[in-house]
């Protein structure tokens, strides 16, 4: 907006307010009685993909409508008729609210209110993600509708105040004052906490929502210190982030506090105001409540846990049924023990060894002189199942060896439990009793081995933390280069809404556990990776969907991330196989996998259809548990070497 004759302080105030308006997620336009553009903000141009040359004071409303019609925003039909219809509707200066889906899939909420001088103000809100969540969580529709109604009421109140505030238009200075009032009313009514803190940690501005959030009367926050306003508890959580913001670094974080006896959560972004010379004057605070989001995420995690428990229960029931079938069969066909050979040792009859191929009945020493004994040569991995019946003063003890037990779960007790099918006939209830004990160990082992859940993995230079919606901005900042996504099933991030949709898909895809890759030194999101194709019954998983922003490529970040993921998979989850797959065209990725010690297994032809309807061949690599110690040493050496280069 022009600033011809306005005093310098008025111009500065207007520029600050315009900057604040540009930071909002909502687009804003004001047209006068002649349907010519008076005011706007940057989100309006971005949300509707209008060229910047249209954003000029005095641009007719009809030019914006014509631009939309010519690029197909209103669908097929006569463009001139479409333009005339919409211009005529605008000339009525009637309040309206419209929801429109653009050809690119983005859903916008448009709300217009007339001004006193026959102009109108319109707010444009991107509700794409909101509509997606509504479809995904249908049971939340009632609560969501209530929030929409409350927000609509707030917007109606703000627009009414803006209408009353826009009573004068004779001079530019008066227009600037009305703009200032308009921005203040918007800041006080939108569901965002907005504040400004100077370099002395003193509030110079706080909207009504900010004051209400911390329980202070409206207007009482300005001039007070941060610690005094937010309290010692919250200040202890955010102090380091305040320091970073005052040093010129934009930061985003979450915190919790008590309100009316309940824990509530909020997410804040601190945007520093920095002079061209590099000095930081202060920072803007933009916060919103995330309590409901946390509750929904917890509900989703619980649902996933219940699904996993259901799958685990079914698998255990099947395996233990097979186990009991073998035991009962052996009990039914049991034969007396017989000794072979001489001395103090004997072996079981051949029928004891034909109970299956997953275990071996070890022979124990048999003493004629003592009622009890210990084996003189039992394998250190054998598991004894107790004493058999006494005959002729001799007590027989049996041991089940757990070597050569393929396809079993992680813990030794589980292996021993599944080896009970090798128990000899004739031990009667004693075998069954020990079977129950070992089966209890099996159940506990399975519970431990299947805890593939969100976890933070931290190394020297990189931190892998569970992916969440709060990583959207950082991922979007570094995920807009198409070249980095050339071999991915999908293309780069189109906008912030597209990034959030990608995160939601990653979090809700069964068998996927996504991570954000964070550069520890810079505390910035560098990319993403994930566990996928998780198969607990086979103790295997895949590492994939890995990508890094260009400034972190070839830095050693990816190498240490692979080390953390593989170490957790083999040493904590008990995996016996970790696999990778990559596009056959991606020679760089294949070379990297060979470099860390993975084995190339082969090619799956026409494995998937990816971008541009391309039929992708996928090259498979793997690392198995016996190879892990060697691979681990190689990765640790590569990580150490990369660290020396960066110092």
Coordinates of C-alpha atoms in Angstrom, one line a residue:
X1 CA 0.0 0.0 0.0
X2 CA 1.3 3.5 -0.8
X3 CA 3.0 5.5 1.9
X4 CA 3.2 8.9 0.3
X5 CA 2.7 11.5 3.0
X6 CA 2.5 9.4 6.1
X7 CA 4.7 10.2 9.0
X8 CA 7.8 7.9 9.5
X9 CA 6.4 6.3 12.7
X10 CA 3.1 5.6 11.0
X11 CA 4.9 4.0 8.1
X12 CA 7.0 1.9 10.4
X13 CA 4.0 0.8 12.3
X14 CA 2.2 -0.1 9.1
X15 CA 5.2 -2.1 7.9
X16 CA 5.3 -4.1 11.1
X17 CA 1.6 -4.8 10.9
X18 CA 1.9 -5.8 7.3
X19 CA 4.8 -8.2 8.2
X20 CA 2.7 -9.7 10.9
X21 CA -0.2 -10.1 8.5
X22 CA 2.0 -11.9 6.0
X23 CA 3.0 -14.4 8.7
X24 CA -0.6 -15.6 9.1
X25 CA -1.7 -18.8 7.5
X26 CA -4.9 -17.1 6.1
X27 CA -5.1 -15.0 3.0
X28 CA -6.7 -11.6 3.2
X29 CA -8.0 -9.1 0.6
X30 CA -9.9 -5.8 0.8
X31 CA -11.8 -4.4 -2.2
X32 CA -13.4 -0.9 -2.3
X33 CA -16.8 0.1 -3.5
X34 CA -15.6 0.1 -7.1
X35 CA -14.4 -3.5 -6.8
X36 CA -10.7 -2.5 -6.9
X37 CA -8.0 -4.0 -4.7
X38 CA -7.1 -2.0 -1.6
X39 CA -5.1 -4.4 0.7
X40 CA -3.8 -8.0 0.6
X41 CA -1.2 -10.3 2.2
X42 CA 1.3 -12.8 0.8
X43 CA -0.7 -15.9 1.9
X44 CA -3.5 -14.8 -0.4
X45 CA -1.2 -14.9 -3.4
X46 CA 0.3 -18.3 -2.4
X47 CA -3.1 -20.0 -1.5
X48 CA -4.7 -19.1 -4.9
X49 CA -1.4 -19.2 -7.0
X50 CA -1.9 -15.6 -8.3
X51 CA 1.1 -13.9 -10.0
X52 CA 2.6 -11.1 -8.0
X53 CA 1.9 -8.6 -10.8
X54 CA -1.8 -8.8 -10.1
X55 CA -1.2 -7.7 -6.5
X56 CA -1.3 -4.0 -7.0
X57 CA -3.5 -1.3 -5.4
X58 CA -6.3 -0.6 -7.8
X59 CA -6.4 -4.0 -9.6
X60 CA -10.0 -4.7 -10.6
X61 CA -11.7 -7.7 -9.0
X62 CA -12.7 -8.8 -12.5
X63 CA -9.0 -9.5 -13.4
X64 CA -8.6 -12.0 -10.6
X65 CA -11.8 -13.8 -11.7
X66 CA -10.7 -13.8 -15.3
X67 CA -7.3 -15.3 -14.4
X68 CA -9.1 -18.1 -12.5
X69 CA -11.6 -18.8 -15.3
X70 CA -8.9 -19.0 -18.0
X71 CA -6.9 -21.6 -16.1
X72 CA -9.9 -23.7 -15.4
X73 CA -10.5 -23.0 -11.7
X74 CA -14.3 -22.9 -12.3
X75 CA -14.5 -26.0 -14.4
X76 CA -15.8 -26.3 -18.0
X77 CA -18.1 -23.7 -19.5
X78 CA -18.3 -20.3 -21.0
X79 CA -15.5 -18.2 -19.4
X80 CA -17.3 -14.9 -20.0
X81 CA -20.5 -16.2 -18.4
X82 CA -18.5 -17.4 -15.4
X83 CA -16.7 -14.1 -15.0
X84 CA -19.9 -12.0 -15.3
X85 CA -21.7 -14.2 -12.8
X86 CA -19.1 -13.8 -10.1
X87 CA -18.5 -10.1 -10.7
X88 CA -22.2 -9.4 -10.4
X89 CA -22.4 -11.4 -7.1
X90 CA -19.5 -9.4 -5.7
X91 CA -21.2 -6.1 -6.7
X92 CA -24.1 -7.0 -4.3
X93 CA -21.7 -6.6 -1.4
X94 CA -23.5 -9.4 0.5
X95 CA -21.8 -11.4 3.2
X96 CA -20.9 -14.9 2.0
X97 CA -18.9 -18.0 3.0
X98 CA -17.8 -20.5 0.4
X99 CA -15.8 -23.7 0.4
X100 CA -14.0 -24.4 -2.9
X101 CA -11.7 -27.2 -4.0
X102 CA -9.1 -26.1 -6.5
X103 CA -7.9 -28.4 -9.4
X104 CA -4.8 -29.2 -7.4
X105 CA -6.8 -30.7 -4.6
X106 CA -6.4 -27.9 -2.2
X107 CA -9.7 -27.0 -0.3
X108 CA -10.2 -23.3 0.6
X109 CA -12.7 -21.6 2.9
X110 CA -13.6 -18.2 1.6
X111 CA -15.5 -15.8 3.9
X112 CA -16.5 -12.3 2.7
X113 CA -18.1 -9.5 4.7
X114 CA -19.2 -6.1 3.3
X115 CA -17.7 -2.9 4.5
X116 CA -19.6 0.3 5.4
X117 CA -18.6 2.0 2.2
X118 CA -19.8 -0.9 0.0
X119 CA -16.4 -2.5 -0.3
X120 CA -15.7 -6.0 1.2
X121 CA -13.1 -7.9 3.1
X122 CA -12.4 -11.6 2.4
X123 CA -10.5 -14.2 4.4
X124 CA -9.0 -17.3 2.6
X125 CA -8.3 -20.3 4.8
X126 CA -6.6 -23.5 3.6
X127 CA -8.7 -26.3 5.2
X128 CA -7.3 -29.2 3.1
X129 CA -5.8 -30.9 6.0
X130 CA -8.9 -30.3 8.1
X131 CA -11.1 -32.0 5.6
X132 CA -8.7 -34.9 5.3
X133 CA -8.7 -35.5 9.0
X134 CA -12.5 -35.3 9.1
X135 CA -12.7 -38.1 6.5
X136 CA -10.0 -40.1 8.4
X137 CA -11.5 -39.7 11.8
X138 CA -15.2 -39.8 11.3
X139 CA -16.0 -40.2 15.0
X140 CA -14.5 -36.7 15.6
X141 CA -16.9 -35.0 13.4
X142 CA -19.1 -33.5 16.2
X143 CA -16.1 -32.0 18.0
X144 CA -14.6 -30.7 14.7
X145 CA -17.9 -29.1 13.7
X146 CA -18.1 -27.3 17.0
X147 CA -14.6 -25.9 16.5
X148 CA -15.5 -24.8 13.0
X149 CA -18.6 -23.0 14.4
X150 CA -16.6 -21.3 17.1
X151 CA -14.0 -20.2 14.6
X152 CA -16.7 -19.0 12.3
X153 CA -18.2 -17.0 15.1
X154 CA -14.8 -15.4 15.9
X155 CA -14.3 -14.5 12.2
X156 CA -17.7 -13.0 12.1
X157 CA -16.9 -10.9 15.1
X158 CA -13.6 -9.8 13.6
X159 CA -15.2 -8.9 10.3
X160 CA -17.9 -6.8 12.1
X161 CA -15.2 -4.9 14.0
X162 CA -13.2 -4.4 10.8
X163 CA -16.3 -3.0 9.2
X164 CA -16.8 -0.6 12.0
X165 CA -13.2 0.4 12.0
X166 CA -13.2 1.1 8.3
X167 CA -15.3 4.3 8.5
X168 CA -12.8 6.7 7.1
X169 CA -10.9 6.6 3.8
X170 CA -10.0 10.2 3.0
X171 CA -6.3 10.1 3.6
X172 CA -3.6 7.4 3.5
X173 CA -2.8 8.0 7.2
X174 CA -6.3 7.2 8.2
X175 CA -6.3 4.1 6.0
X176 CA -3.1 3.0 7.8
X177 CA -4.7 3.4 11.1
X178 CA -7.7 1.4 10.0
X179 CA -5.3 -1.3 8.8
X180 CA -3.6 -1.3 12.2
X181 CA -6.9 -1.8 13.9
X182 CA -7.9 -4.5 11.5
X183 CA -4.7 -6.5 12.1
X184 CA -5.2 -6.1 15.9
X185 CA -8.7 -7.4 15.7
X186 CA -7.7 -10.4 13.6
X187 CA -4.9 -11.2 15.9
X188 CA -7.2 -11.1 18.8
X189 CA -9.8 -13.4 17.3
X190 CA -7.9 -16.1 15.4
X191 CA -7.1 -19.2 17.4
X192 CA -3.3 -18.4 17.5
X193 CA -1.3 -17.0 20.3
X194 CA 0.7 -14.1 19.0
X195 CA 3.3 -12.0 20.9
X196 CA 6.5 -10.0 20.4
X197 CA 9.4 -10.1 22.8
X198 CA 12.4 -7.7 22.6
X199 CA 16.0 -8.5 23.2
X200 CA 15.6 -7.9 26.9
X201 CA 13.0 -10.7 27.1
X202 CA 10.2 -8.2 27.6
X203 CA 6.9 -8.4 25.9
X204 CA 6.1 -5.5 23.5
X205 CA 2.9 -7.0 22.2
X206 CA 0.5 -9.9 23.0
X207 CA -2.9 -10.6 21.5
X208 CA -6.0 -11.4 23.5
X209 CA -5.5 -15.2 23.0
X210 CA -2.0 -15.0 24.4
X211 CA -3.1 -13.2 27.5
X212 CA -6.0 -15.6 28.1
X213 CA -3.8 -18.6 27.6
X214 CA -1.6 -17.6 30.5
X215 CA -4.5 -16.3 32.6
X216 CA -3.7 -12.6 32.4
X217 CA -6.2 -9.7 31.8
X218 CA -6.2 -8.4 28.2
X219 CA -3.5 -5.8 27.7
X220 CA -1.6 -6.6 30.9
X221 CA 1.2 -8.6 29.3
X222 CA 2.9 -5.8 27.5
X223 CA 5.9 -4.4 29.4
X224 CA 6.4 -7.6 31.5
X225 CA 9.2 -10.1 31.4
X226 CA 8.8 -13.5 29.8
X227 CA 9.4 -15.4 33.0
X228 CA 6.9 -13.3 34.9
X229 CA 4.2 -13.9 32.3
X230 CA 4.6 -17.6 31.5
X231 CA 5.7 -18.8 35.0
X232 CA 8.8 -20.7 36.2
X233 CA 7.6 -24.1 35.1
X234 CA 7.0 -23.2 31.4
X235 CA 10.0 -20.9 31.3
X236 CA 12.3 -23.8 32.4
X237 CA 11.0 -25.7 29.3
X238 CA 11.4 -22.9 26.8
X239 CA 14.5 -21.0 28.1
X240 CA 16.9 -22.6 25.7
X241 CA 14.6 -21.9 22.7
X242 CA 14.3 -18.2 23.8
X243 CA 18.1 -18.0 23.8
X244 CA 18.3 -19.5 20.3
X245 CA 15.7 -17.0 19.0
X246 CA 17.5 -14.0 20.5
X247 CA 20.7 -15.3 18.7
X248 CA 18.8 -15.1 15.4
X249 CA 17.7 -18.7 15.0
X250 CA 14.1 -19.7 14.2
X251 CA 13.0 -22.5 16.5
X252 CA 9.9 -24.6 16.9
X253 CA 9.1 -26.6 20.1
X254 CA 6.4 -28.0 22.3
X255 CA 5.6 -27.5 25.9
X256 CA 3.0 -28.4 28.5
X257 CA 1.4 -26.6 31.4
X258 CA -1.5 -26.9 33.9
X259 CA -4.8 -25.2 33.1
X260 CA -7.8 -25.6 35.3
X261 CA -6.2 -28.7 36.9
X262 CA -5.5 -30.5 33.5
X263 CA -2.3 -30.9 31.4
X264 CA -2.5 -29.0 28.2
X265 CA 0.0 -28.9 25.3
X266 CA 1.0 -26.1 22.9
X267 CA 3.4 -25.8 20.0
X268 CA 5.3 -22.5 19.5
X269 CA 7.4 -21.0 16.7
X270 CA 9.8 -18.2 17.5
X271 CA 10.6 -16.0 14.5
X272 CA 13.5 -13.6 15.1
X273 CA 13.4 -10.0 13.8
X274 CA 16.9 -9.4 12.6
X275 CA 18.5 -6.2 11.2
X276 CA 20.5 -6.4 7.9
X277 CA 23.7 -6.0 10.0
X278 CA 22.8 -9.2 11.8
X279 CA 21.6 -7.8 15.2
X280 CA 18.5 -9.4 16.6
X281 CA 15.9 -6.9 17.9
X282 CA 13.6 -9.5 19.3
X283 CA 11.3 -12.3 18.1
X284 CA 7.7 -13.0 17.3
X285 CA 5.9 -15.8 19.1
X286 CA 3.2 -17.8 17.3
X287 CA 1.6 -20.6 19.3
X288 CA -1.4 -22.9 19.0
X289 CA -2.8 -25.6 21.3
X290 CA -2.1 -29.2 20.4
X291 CA -3.9 -30.9 23.3
X292 CA -6.6 -32.5 21.0
X293 CA -3.9 -33.5 18.5
X294 CA -2.0 -35.3 21.3
X295 CA -5.1 -37.1 22.4
X296 CA -5.9 -38.3 18.8
X297 CA -2.3 -39.4 18.3
X298 CA -2.4 -41.4 21.6
X299 CA -5.7 -43.0 20.5
X300 CA -4.2 -44.0 17.1
X301 CA -1.1 -45.5 18.8
X302 CA -3.4 -47.5 21.2
X303 CA -5.4 -48.8 18.2
X304 CA -2.2 -49.9 16.5
X305 CA -1.0 -51.6 19.7
X306 CA -4.3 -53.5 19.9
X307 CA -4.0 -54.6 16.3
X308 CA -0.5 -55.9 16.9
X309 CA -1.6 -57.7 20.0
X310 CA -4.4 -59.4 18.0
X311 CA -1.9 -60.6 15.4
X312 CA 0.5 -61.8 18.1
X313 CA -2.2 -63.7 19.9
X314 CA -3.3 -65.5 16.7
X315 CA 0.3 -66.5 15.9
X316 CA 1.0 -67.8 19.4
X317 CA -2.2 -69.8 19.4
X318 CA -1.2 -71.4 16.1
X319 CA 2.3 -72.2 17.2
X320 CA 1.4 -73.5 20.6
X321 CA -1.3 -75.7 19.1
X322 CA 1.4 -77.3 16.9
X323 CA 3.6 -77.7 20.0
X324 CA 1.0 -79.5 22.0
X325 CA 0.1 -81.7 19.1
X326 CA 3.7 -83.0 19.0
X327 CA 3.9 -83.5 22.8
X328 CA 0.6 -85.3 23.0
X329 CA 1.6 -87.5 20.1
X330 CA 4.8 -88.5 21.8
X331 CA 3.1 -89.2 25.0
X332 CA 0.7 -91.5 23.2
X333 CA 3.4 -93.5 21.5
X334 CA 6.0 -93.5 24.3
X335 CA 8.2 -96.6 24.8
X336 CA 10.3 -97.7 27.7
X337 CA 13.8 -96.4 27.9
X338 CA 16.6 -98.7 26.9
X339 CA 20.3 -98.4 27.4
X340 CA 22.8 -99.0 24.7
X341 CA 26.5 -99.5 25.3
X342 CA 28.3 -99.7 28.6
X343 CA 29.7 -97.5 31.3
X344 CA 27.9 -94.6 32.9
X345 CA 26.3 -93.2 29.7
X346 CA 23.3 -94.2 27.6
X347 CA 21.2 -92.8 24.8
X348 CA 17.5 -92.7 24.1
X349 CA 15.9 -95.0 21.6
X350 CA 15.7 -93.8 17.9
X351 CA 12.0 -92.9 18.3
X352 CA 13.0 -90.1 20.7
X353 CA 14.9 -88.3 17.9
X354 CA 12.2 -88.6 15.2
X355 CA 9.8 -86.2 17.0
X356 CA 10.8 -83.4 14.5
X357 CA 13.7 -81.5 13.0
X358 CA 13.9 -78.5 15.2
X359 CA 15.6 -80.0 18.3
X360 CA 17.7 -82.8 19.6
X361 CA 17.3 -84.9 22.7
X362 CA 20.7 -84.8 24.4
X363 CA 21.8 -87.9 26.3
X364 CA 22.5 -87.6 30.0
X365 CA 24.6 -89.7 32.2
X366 CA 22.8 -92.4 34.1
X367 CA 24.1 -93.4 37.5
X368 CA 23.5 -96.9 39.0
X369 CA 25.0 -95.9 42.3
X370 CA 23.2 -92.6 43.0
X371 CA 19.6 -91.6 42.9
X372 CA 20.5 -88.2 41.4
X373 CA 23.2 -87.0 39.0
X374 CA 24.4 -84.2 36.8
X375 CA 25.4 -84.6 33.1
X376 CA 29.1 -84.6 32.5
X377 CA 28.9 -83.2 29.1
X378 CA 25.9 -81.0 28.3
X379 CA 26.1 -78.3 25.6
X380 CA 26.1 -74.8 27.1
X381 CA 23.0 -73.9 25.2
X382 CA 20.9 -76.9 26.3
X383 CA 17.8 -76.4 28.4
X384 CA 16.9 -79.1 30.9
X385 CA 13.3 -80.0 31.5
X386 CA 13.5 -81.9 34.8
X387 CA 13.5 -85.4 36.0
X388 CA 11.7 -88.4 34.5
X389 CA 10.1 -91.3 36.4
X390 CA 12.3 -93.5 38.6
X391 CA 12.8 -97.1 37.6
X392 CA 15.0 -99.5 39.5
X393 CA 16.3 -96.8 41.7
X394 CA 17.6 -94.8 38.7
X395 CA 16.5 -91.3 38.0
X396 CA 16.6 -90.1 34.4
X397 CA 17.1 -86.5 33.5
X398 CA 16.5 -85.1 30.1
X399 CA 17.8 -82.0 28.2
X400 CA 16.6 -80.3 25.1
X401 CA 19.2 -78.7 22.9
X402 CA 18.3 -75.4 21.3
X403 CA 20.9 -75.5 18.5
X404 CA 19.7 -75.5 14.9
X405 CA 16.3 -74.1 15.6
X406 CA 15.5 -72.0 12.5
X407 CA 12.5 -69.7 12.2
X408 CA 12.0 -69.2 15.9
X409 CA 11.6 -66.0 17.9
X410 CA 14.2 -64.0 19.6
X411 CA 14.8 -65.2 23.2
X412 CA 16.6 -68.5 24.2
X413 CA 13.7 -69.4 26.4
X414 CA 11.4 -69.2 23.4
X415 CA 13.6 -71.5 21.4
X416 CA 13.7 -74.0 24.2
X417 CA 9.9 -73.8 24.6
X418 CA 9.4 -74.7 20.9
X419 CA 11.8 -77.6 21.3
X420 CA 9.6 -79.4 23.7
X421 CA 8.2 -81.3 20.8
X422 CA 11.5 -83.3 21.0
X423 CA 10.7 -84.4 24.6
X424 CA 10.6 -88.2 25.0
X425 CA 7.6 -90.3 25.6
X426 CA 7.2 -91.5 29.1
X427 CA 8.0 -88.4 31.1
X428 CA 4.3 -87.9 31.7
X429 CA 2.9 -84.9 33.5
X430 CA 6.4 -83.7 34.4
X431 CA 7.0 -82.8 30.7
X432 CA 3.7 -81.1 30.4
X433 CA 4.4 -79.1 33.6
X434 CA 7.8 -78.0 32.2
X435 CA 6.1 -77.3 28.9
X436 CA 3.8 -74.8 30.6
X437 CA 6.8 -73.1 32.3
X438 CA 8.7 -72.8 29.1
X439 CA 5.6 -71.6 27.2
X440 CA 5.2 -68.8 29.8
X441 CA 8.8 -67.8 29.0
X442 CA 7.9 -68.0 25.3
X443 CA 5.0 -65.6 25.8
X444 CA 7.2 -63.1 27.7
X445 CA 9.9 -63.4 25.0
X446 CA 7.4 -62.7 22.2
X447 CA 6.1 -59.6 24.1
X448 CA 9.7 -58.3 24.3
X449 CA 10.7 -59.1 20.8
X450 CA 7.7 -57.4 19.1
X451 CA 8.1 -54.0 20.8
X452 CA 8.8 -52.2 17.5
X453 CA 7.5 -48.8 18.7
X454 CA 8.5 -45.2 18.2
X455 CA 11.9 -44.5 19.8
X456 CA 14.6 -41.8 19.7
X457 CA 18.0 -43.0 18.3
X458 CA 20.8 -40.6 19.0
X459 CA 24.3 -40.6 17.6
X460 CA 27.3 -38.2 17.6
X461 CA 26.0 -36.0 14.8
X462 CA 22.5 -37.2 14.1
X463 CA 19.3 -37.9 16.0
X464 CA 16.5 -40.0 14.7
X465 CA 13.2 -39.0 16.3
X466 CA 9.7 -40.3 15.6
X467 CA 8.2 -38.4 12.7
X468 CA 5.2 -36.1 13.6
X469 CA 3.3 -33.2 12.1
X470 CA 5.6 -30.7 13.8
X471 CA 8.4 -31.8 11.4
X472 CA 6.4 -30.6 8.3
X473 CA 8.0 -27.1 8.0
X474 CA 11.5 -28.4 8.3
X475 CA 10.9 -31.3 5.8
X476 CA 9.2 -28.9 3.4
X477 CA 12.1 -26.5 3.5
X478 CA 14.6 -29.1 2.3
X479 CA 12.3 -31.4 0.2
X480 CA 11.3 -29.2 -2.7
X481 CA 14.1 -30.2 -5.1
X482 CA 12.8 -32.7 -7.7
X483 CA 16.2 -34.2 -8.2
X484 CA 16.3 -35.5 -4.7
X485 CA 13.0 -37.5 -5.3
X486 CA 13.8 -38.8 -8.8
X487 CA 13.9 -42.4 -7.7
X488 CA 11.1 -42.2 -5.1
X489 CA 7.6 -43.6 -5.7
X490 CA 6.4 -40.0 -5.5
X491 CA 7.7 -36.5 -6.4
X492 CA 8.9 -33.6 -4.2
X493 CA 6.8 -31.6 -1.8
X494 CA 4.5 -29.2 -3.6
X495 CA 3.6 -27.1 -0.6
X496 CA 3.3 -27.3 3.2
X497 CA -0.1 -29.0 3.0
X498 CA 1.3 -31.7 0.7
X499 CA 4.2 -32.2 3.2
X500 CA 1.7 -32.7 6.0
X501 CA -0.3 -35.1 3.9
X502 CA 2.8 -37.2 3.3
X503 CA 3.6 -37.3 7.0
X504 CA 0.0 -38.4 7.7
X505 CA 0.3 -41.2 5.2
X506 CA 3.7 -42.3 6.7
X507 CA 2.2 -42.5 10.2
X508 CA -0.9 -44.4 9.2
X509 CA 0.6 -46.9 6.7
X510 CA 0.5 -50.4 8.4
X511 CA 4.0 -51.8 9.0
X512 CA 5.8 -48.5 8.8
X513 CA 7.7 -46.7 11.5
X514 CA 9.0 -43.3 10.2
X515 CA 11.7 -41.2 11.6
X516 CA 12.8 -37.6 11.1
X517 CA 16.6 -37.2 10.6
X518 CA 17.8 -34.3 12.7
X519 CA 21.3 -32.6 12.4
X520 CA 22.3 -32.4 16.1
X521 CA 24.9 -29.6 15.6
X522 CA 22.4 -27.3 13.9
X523 CA 19.2 -28.7 15.5
X524 CA 17.6 -28.8 12.0
X525 CA 15.5 -31.4 10.3
X526 CA 17.7 -32.8 7.5
X527 CA 15.4 -35.5 6.0
X528 CA 13.5 -38.6 6.8
X529 CA 13.8 -42.4 6.9
X530 CA 11.7 -45.3 8.2
X531 CA 11.4 -49.0 9.1
X532 CA 8.9 -50.7 6.8
X533 CA 7.8 -54.2 5.8
X534 CA 8.0 -55.1 9.5
X535 CA 7.5 -58.9 9.9
X536 CA 7.8 -59.9 13.5
X537 CA 7.0 -63.5 12.8
X538 CA 10.1 -63.7 10.6
X539 CA 12.2 -61.2 12.7
X540 CA 12.9 -59.0 9.7
X541 CA 12.2 -55.5 8.5
X542 CA 13.3 -53.1 5.7
X543 CA 15.0 -49.7 5.9
X544 CA 13.8 -47.4 3.2
X545 CA 12.1 -44.2 2.2
X546 CA 15.4 -42.4 3.0
X547 CA 16.1 -38.9 1.7
X548 CA 18.2 -35.9 2.8
X549 CA 18.2 -32.3 1.9
X550 CA 21.0 -31.3 -0.5
X551 CA 23.1 -29.5 2.1
X552 CA 23.4 -32.8 4.1
X553 CA 24.2 -35.1 1.2
X554 CA 27.7 -36.7 1.2
X555 CA 28.3 -35.4 4.8
X556 CA 28.2 -38.7 6.7
X557 CA 24.7 -38.0 8.2
X558 CA 23.2 -40.9 6.2
X559 CA 26.0 -43.3 7.2
X560 CA 25.5 -42.6 10.9
X561 CA 21.7 -42.8 10.5
X562 CA 22.1 -46.3 8.9
X563 CA 24.3 -47.3 11.8
X564 CA 21.7 -46.3 14.4
X565 CA 18.9 -48.0 12.5
X566 CA 20.8 -51.3 12.0
X567 CA 22.1 -51.4 15.5
X568 CA 18.6 -50.9 17.0
X569 CA 17.2 -53.6 14.6
X570 CA 19.8 -56.3 15.3
X571 CA 20.7 -55.6 19.0
X572 CA 17.4 -54.3 20.4
X573 CA 14.7 -55.8 18.2
X574 CA 16.5 -59.1 17.6
X575 CA 16.2 -59.1 13.8
X576 CA 17.8 -61.8 11.8
X577 CA 17.5 -59.9 8.5
X578 CA 17.3 -56.3 7.5
X579 CA 16.7 -55.6 3.8
X580 CA 16.9 -52.6 1.5
X581 CA 15.5 -52.0 -2.0
X582 CA 16.3 -49.2 -4.5
X583 CA 15.5 -48.2 -8.0
X584 CA 17.7 -50.1 -10.5
X585 CA 18.5 -46.7 -12.1
X586 CA 19.9 -45.4 -8.8
X587 CA 23.5 -46.5 -9.1
X588 CA 24.6 -44.0 -6.3
X589 CA 22.3 -45.7 -3.8
X590 CA 23.4 -49.2 -4.8
X591 CA 27.1 -48.2 -4.4
X592 CA 26.4 -46.8 -1.0
X593 CA 24.7 -50.1 0.2
X594 CA 27.6 -52.1 -1.1
X595 CA 30.0 -49.7 0.6
X596 CA 28.4 -50.4 4.1
X597 CA 28.6 -54.1 3.6
X598 CA 25.1 -55.1 2.4
X599 CA 24.7 -58.1 0.0
X600 CA 23.1 -57.6 -3.4
X601 CA 20.4 -60.3 -3.7
X602 CA 18.8 -59.6 -7.1
X603 CA 16.3 -57.6 -9.1
X604 CA 12.5 -57.7 -9.0
X605 CA 11.4 -56.7 -12.4
X606 CA 8.4 -54.3 -12.9
X607 CA 8.3 -54.2 -9.1
X608 CA 6.2 -51.1 -8.8
X609 CA 4.8 -48.2 -10.9
X610 CA 6.2 -44.9 -9.7
X611 CA 6.3 -41.3 -11.0
X612 CA 5.2 -40.6 -14.6
X613 CA 3.8 -44.2 -14.8
X614 CA 7.3 -45.6 -14.9
X615 CA 7.6 -49.4 -14.3
X616 CA 10.4 -49.6 -11.8
X617 CA 12.8 -52.5 -11.4
X618 CA 13.9 -52.8 -7.7
X619 CA 17.3 -54.1 -6.6
X620 CA 17.2 -55.9 -3.3
X621 CA 20.0 -55.8 -0.7
X622 CA 20.2 -57.4 2.7
X623 CA 22.2 -57.8 5.9
X624 CA 21.7 -60.8 8.2
X625 CA 22.5 -61.2 11.8
X626 CA 25.7 -63.3 11.3
X627 CA 27.1 -60.5 9.1
X628 CA 26.1 -57.7 11.5
X629 CA 29.3 -57.6 13.6
X630 CA 31.5 -57.1 10.5
X631 CA 29.1 -54.5 9.0
X632 CA 28.9 -52.7 12.4
X633 CA 32.7 -52.3 12.5
X634 CA 32.7 -51.0 8.9
X635 CA 29.9 -48.4 9.7
X636 CA 31.6 -47.3 12.9
X637 CA 34.9 -46.7 10.9
X638 CA 33.1 -44.8 8.2
X639 CA 31.2 -42.7 10.8
X640 CA 34.5 -41.9 12.6
X641 CA 36.2 -41.0 9.3
X642 CA 33.3 -38.7 8.3
X643 CA 33.5 -37.0 11.8
X644 CA 37.2 -36.2 11.3
X645 CA 36.5 -34.6 7.9
X646 CA 33.9 -32.3 9.5
X647 CA 36.1 -31.1 12.3

